[in-house]
Amino acid sequence: MKTRFDELLVDADPERLLTRVKDFAATPEEALPEFAKAHGLPEELLPKLRALKAGPPLEVDASYIRPFYRYGGARHRGSVPPRPAPTATWTGGSSPR
């Protein structure tokens, strides 16, 4: 799944990330407010959650988790910054309906 929804798809703990993505995949659209609350996602992110839910269903598999390195955009342009500690990110897992 390609998205910039860091609050849902990036976490320092890969197991916590996998649990959150599994929970999201299993949550019906009408229960998204409870999902957001259970995972500490602010209410203003509900439109993003609904938009992701409207897309293809997720195939949840631990093999889709990979390290995610954040860099400082323009301030790192032209040089290689020191490698920061990775977080885990969800990289895939959607299938056609």
XYZ file of N, CA and C in Angstrom:
291
model
N 0.855 -1.168 0.000
C 0.000 0.000 0.000
C 0.898 1.226 0.000
N 0.719 2.069 -0.955
C 1.505 3.298 -1.038
C 0.678 4.431 -0.454
N 1.185 5.042 0.598
C 0.479 6.144 1.251
C 1.460 6.897 2.133
N 1.123 8.097 2.490
C 1.930 8.865 3.420
C 1.233 8.946 4.769
N 0.550 7.903 5.143
C -0.213 7.868 6.383
C 0.689 7.312 7.491
N 1.688 8.094 7.909
C 2.670 7.636 8.884
C 2.040 7.187 10.197
N 0.979 7.866 10.631
C 0.383 7.528 11.920
C -0.130 6.093 11.948
N -0.558 5.581 10.809
C -1.068 4.218 10.736
C 0.019 3.232 10.353
N 0.909 3.609 9.445
C 1.771 2.637 8.786
C 3.244 2.688 9.159
N 3.624 3.488 10.148
C 5.013 3.547 10.593
C 5.035 3.447 12.107
N 5.957 2.653 12.638
C 6.064 2.481 14.083
C 7.474 2.007 14.416
N 7.986 2.405 15.548
C 9.310 1.960 15.990
C 9.311 0.475 16.362
N 8.150 -0.084 16.668
C 8.027 -1.488 17.079
C 7.329 -2.280 15.961
N 8.049 -3.151 15.258
C 7.440 -3.895 14.151
C 6.232 -4.740 14.569
N 6.273 -5.332 15.751
C 5.142 -6.148 16.206
C 3.908 -5.287 16.451
N 4.102 -4.117 17.034
C 2.981 -3.206 17.268
C 2.404 -2.740 15.933
N 3.275 -2.480 14.963
C 2.831 -2.085 13.631
C 1.993 -3.196 12.988
N 2.470 -4.416 13.056
C 1.741 -5.536 12.471
C 0.374 -5.708 13.134
N 0.329 -5.595 14.450
C -0.949 -5.681 15.172
C -1.904 -4.586 14.719
N -1.404 -3.347 14.589
C -2.250 -2.226 14.185
C -2.796 -2.442 12.769
N -1.948 -2.912 11.844
C -2.400 -3.130 10.470
C -3.403 -4.290 10.416
N -3.162 -5.354 11.188
C -4.129 -6.457 11.256
C -5.467 -5.961 11.798
N -5.417 -5.164 12.859
C -6.645 -4.612 13.426
C -7.376 -3.729 12.420
N -6.632 -2.904 11.692
C -7.235 -2.041 10.684
C -7.916 -2.887 9.604
N -7.236 -3.909 9.124
C -7.794 -4.760 8.069
C -9.083 -5.441 8.524
N -9.159 -5.781 9.802
C -10.323 -6.494 10.329
C -11.446 -5.570 10.790
N -11.201 -4.274 10.856
C -12.183 -3.330 11.372
C -13.125 -2.869 10.261
N -14.447 -3.030 10.476
C -15.381 -2.488 9.483
C -15.393 -0.960 9.533
N -15.779 -0.333 8.439
C -15.729 1.128 8.349
C -16.477 1.809 9.489
N -17.613 1.279 9.872
C -18.396 1.922 10.931
C -17.717 1.865 12.300
N -16.726 0.997 12.465
C -16.009 0.886 13.744
C -14.673 1.624 13.730
N -14.385 2.385 12.675
C -13.099 3.089 12.592
C -12.879 4.086 13.736
N -13.909 4.791 14.247
C -13.652 5.676 15.390
C -13.107 4.915 16.610
N -13.630 3.719 16.862
C -13.135 2.909 17.981
C -11.714 2.408 17.714
N -11.454 2.026 16.460
C -10.101 1.606 16.074
C -9.112 2.741 16.328
N -9.455 3.944 15.860
C -8.557 5.093 16.030
C -8.282 5.352 17.507
N -9.311 5.312 18.304
C -9.135 5.547 19.741
C -8.252 4.472 20.376
N -8.494 3.222 20.028
C -7.716 2.113 20.590
C -6.233 2.199 20.230
N -5.933 2.806 19.092
C -4.539 2.891 18.641
C -3.953 4.292 18.791
N -4.639 5.153 19.507
C -4.103 6.484 19.792
C -4.040 7.404 18.595
N -4.901 7.187 17.603
C -4.929 8.049 16.419
C -5.958 9.152 16.645
N -5.587 10.411 16.411
C -6.524 11.508 16.648
C -7.753 11.422 15.735
N -8.863 11.936 16.233
C -10.132 11.903 15.498
C -10.041 12.578 14.129
N -9.195 13.604 14.008
C -9.092 14.300 12.723
C -8.481 13.422 11.618
N -7.959 12.246 11.966
C -7.414 11.332 10.962
C -8.463 10.360 10.419
N -9.692 10.424 10.939
C -10.736 9.514 10.468
C -10.975 9.598 8.958
N -10.940 10.782 8.328
C -11.100 10.794 6.861
C -10.028 9.979 6.140
N -8.788 10.004 6.636
C -7.724 9.192 6.026
C -8.020 7.708 6.215
N -8.449 7.333 7.431
C -8.777 5.933 7.688
C -9.902 5.465 6.768
N -10.916 6.297 6.612
C -12.045 5.931 5.743
C -11.593 5.803 4.279
N -10.713 6.695 3.852
C -10.214 6.635 2.476
C -9.415 5.345 2.246
N -8.588 4.954 3.209
C -7.835 3.702 3.070
C -8.774 2.507 3.077
N -9.800 2.564 3.914
C -10.758 1.462 4.004
C -11.545 1.325 2.702
N -11.753 2.425 1.986
C -12.500 2.396 0.727
C -11.691 1.760 -0.404
N -10.376 1.641 -0.215
C -9.520 1.036 -1.234
C -9.580 -0.476 -1.191
N -8.674 -1.124 -1.907
C -8.642 -2.586 -1.921
C -8.375 -3.148 -0.529
N -8.887 -4.328 -0.222
C -8.626 -4.928 1.090
C -7.131 -5.238 1.260
N -6.678 -5.205 2.499
C -5.265 -5.466 2.795
C -4.993 -6.959 2.904
N -3.855 -7.370 2.385
C -3.297 -8.690 2.668
C -2.254 -8.452 3.749
N -2.503 -8.934 4.936
C -1.601 -8.666 6.053
C -0.608 -9.805 6.188
N 0.670 -9.461 6.091
C 1.745 -10.441 6.194
C 2.968 -9.743 6.762
N 3.622 -10.361 7.714
C 4.801 -9.769 8.352
C 5.916 -9.469 7.349
N 5.945 -10.149 6.213
C 7.007 -9.917 5.231
C 6.898 -8.538 4.582
N 5.757 -7.847 4.751
C 5.592 -6.510 4.189
C 6.205 -5.426 5.077
N 6.727 -5.794 6.223
C 7.330 -4.808 7.125
C 8.813 -4.704 6.807
N 9.287 -3.479 6.675
C 10.708 -3.246 6.382
C 11.164 -2.008 7.145
N 12.472 -1.823 7.296
C 12.961 -0.602 7.953
C 12.602 0.633 7.135
N 12.360 1.715 7.827
C 12.011 2.989 7.199
C 12.926 4.051 7.788
N 13.714 4.691 6.944
C 14.647 5.712 7.409
C 14.122 7.082 7.024
N 14.084 7.987 7.982
C 13.616 9.348 7.721
C 14.825 10.255 7.512
N 14.761 11.013 6.447
C 15.810 11.989 6.181
C 15.200 13.371 6.142
N 16.021 14.372 6.219
C 15.565 15.741 6.383
C 15.308 16.506 5.109
N 14.958 15.830 4.032
C 14.581 16.530 2.806
C 15.689 17.428 2.289
N 15.351 18.698 2.058
C 16.276 19.642 1.433
C 17.564 19.820 2.232
N 17.484 19.768 3.540
C 18.710 19.982 4.320
C 19.732 18.861 4.131
N 19.300 17.692 3.621
C 20.224 16.593 3.360
C 20.578 16.492 1.881
N 20.027 17.359 1.057
C 20.295 17.323 -0.377
C 21.776 17.626 -0.617
N 22.400 16.824 -1.462
C 23.792 17.065 -1.807
C 24.780 16.358 -0.908
N 24.312 15.704 0.128
C 25.214 14.952 1.010
C 24.442 13.784 1.596
N 25.159 12.809 2.028
C 24.527 11.649 2.655
C 24.546 11.865 4.158
N 23.384 11.954 4.774
C 23.349 12.161 6.219
C 23.701 10.871 6.955
N 24.061 10.980 8.210
C 24.267 9.749 8.967
C 22.960 8.969 9.019
N 23.047 7.669 8.989
C 21.844 6.835 8.958
C 21.154 6.876 10.325
N 19.897 7.342 10.361
C 19.170 7.386 11.630
C 18.696 5.997 12.022
N 18.252 5.848 13.250
C 17.687 4.580 13.692
C 16.413 4.321 12.893
N 16.253 3.096 12.388
C 15.078 2.827 11.566
C 13.821 2.662 12.409
N 12.701 2.924 11.782
C 11.412 2.519 12.308
C 10.887 1.495 11.322
N 9.811 0.859 11.636
C 9.237 -0.123 10.721
C 8.128 0.534 9.930
N 7.977 0.131 8.684
C 6.901 0.656 7.855
C 6.211 -0.481 7.122
N 4.946 -0.304 6.831
C 4.146 -1.255 6.076
C 4.325 -0.948 4.611
N 4.683 -1.934 3.795
C 5.023 -1.661 2.403
C 4.072 -2.254 1.391
N 3.115 -2.996 1.795
C 2.286 -3.586 0.757
C 1.055 -4.240 1.304
N 0.535 -5.095 0.496
C -0.535 -5.927 0.956
C -1.923 -5.507 0.572
N -2.126 -4.992 -0.617
C -3.495 -4.776 -1.043
C -3.776 -5.702 -2.204
N -5.005 -6.152 -2.284
C -5.394 -7.007 -3.403
C -6.669 -6.469 -4.002
N -6.917 -6.728 -5.256
C -8.143 -6.219 -5.872
C -9.369 -6.814 -5.222
N -10.447 -6.026 -5.196
C -11.703 -6.532 -4.612
C -12.347 -7.517 -5.534
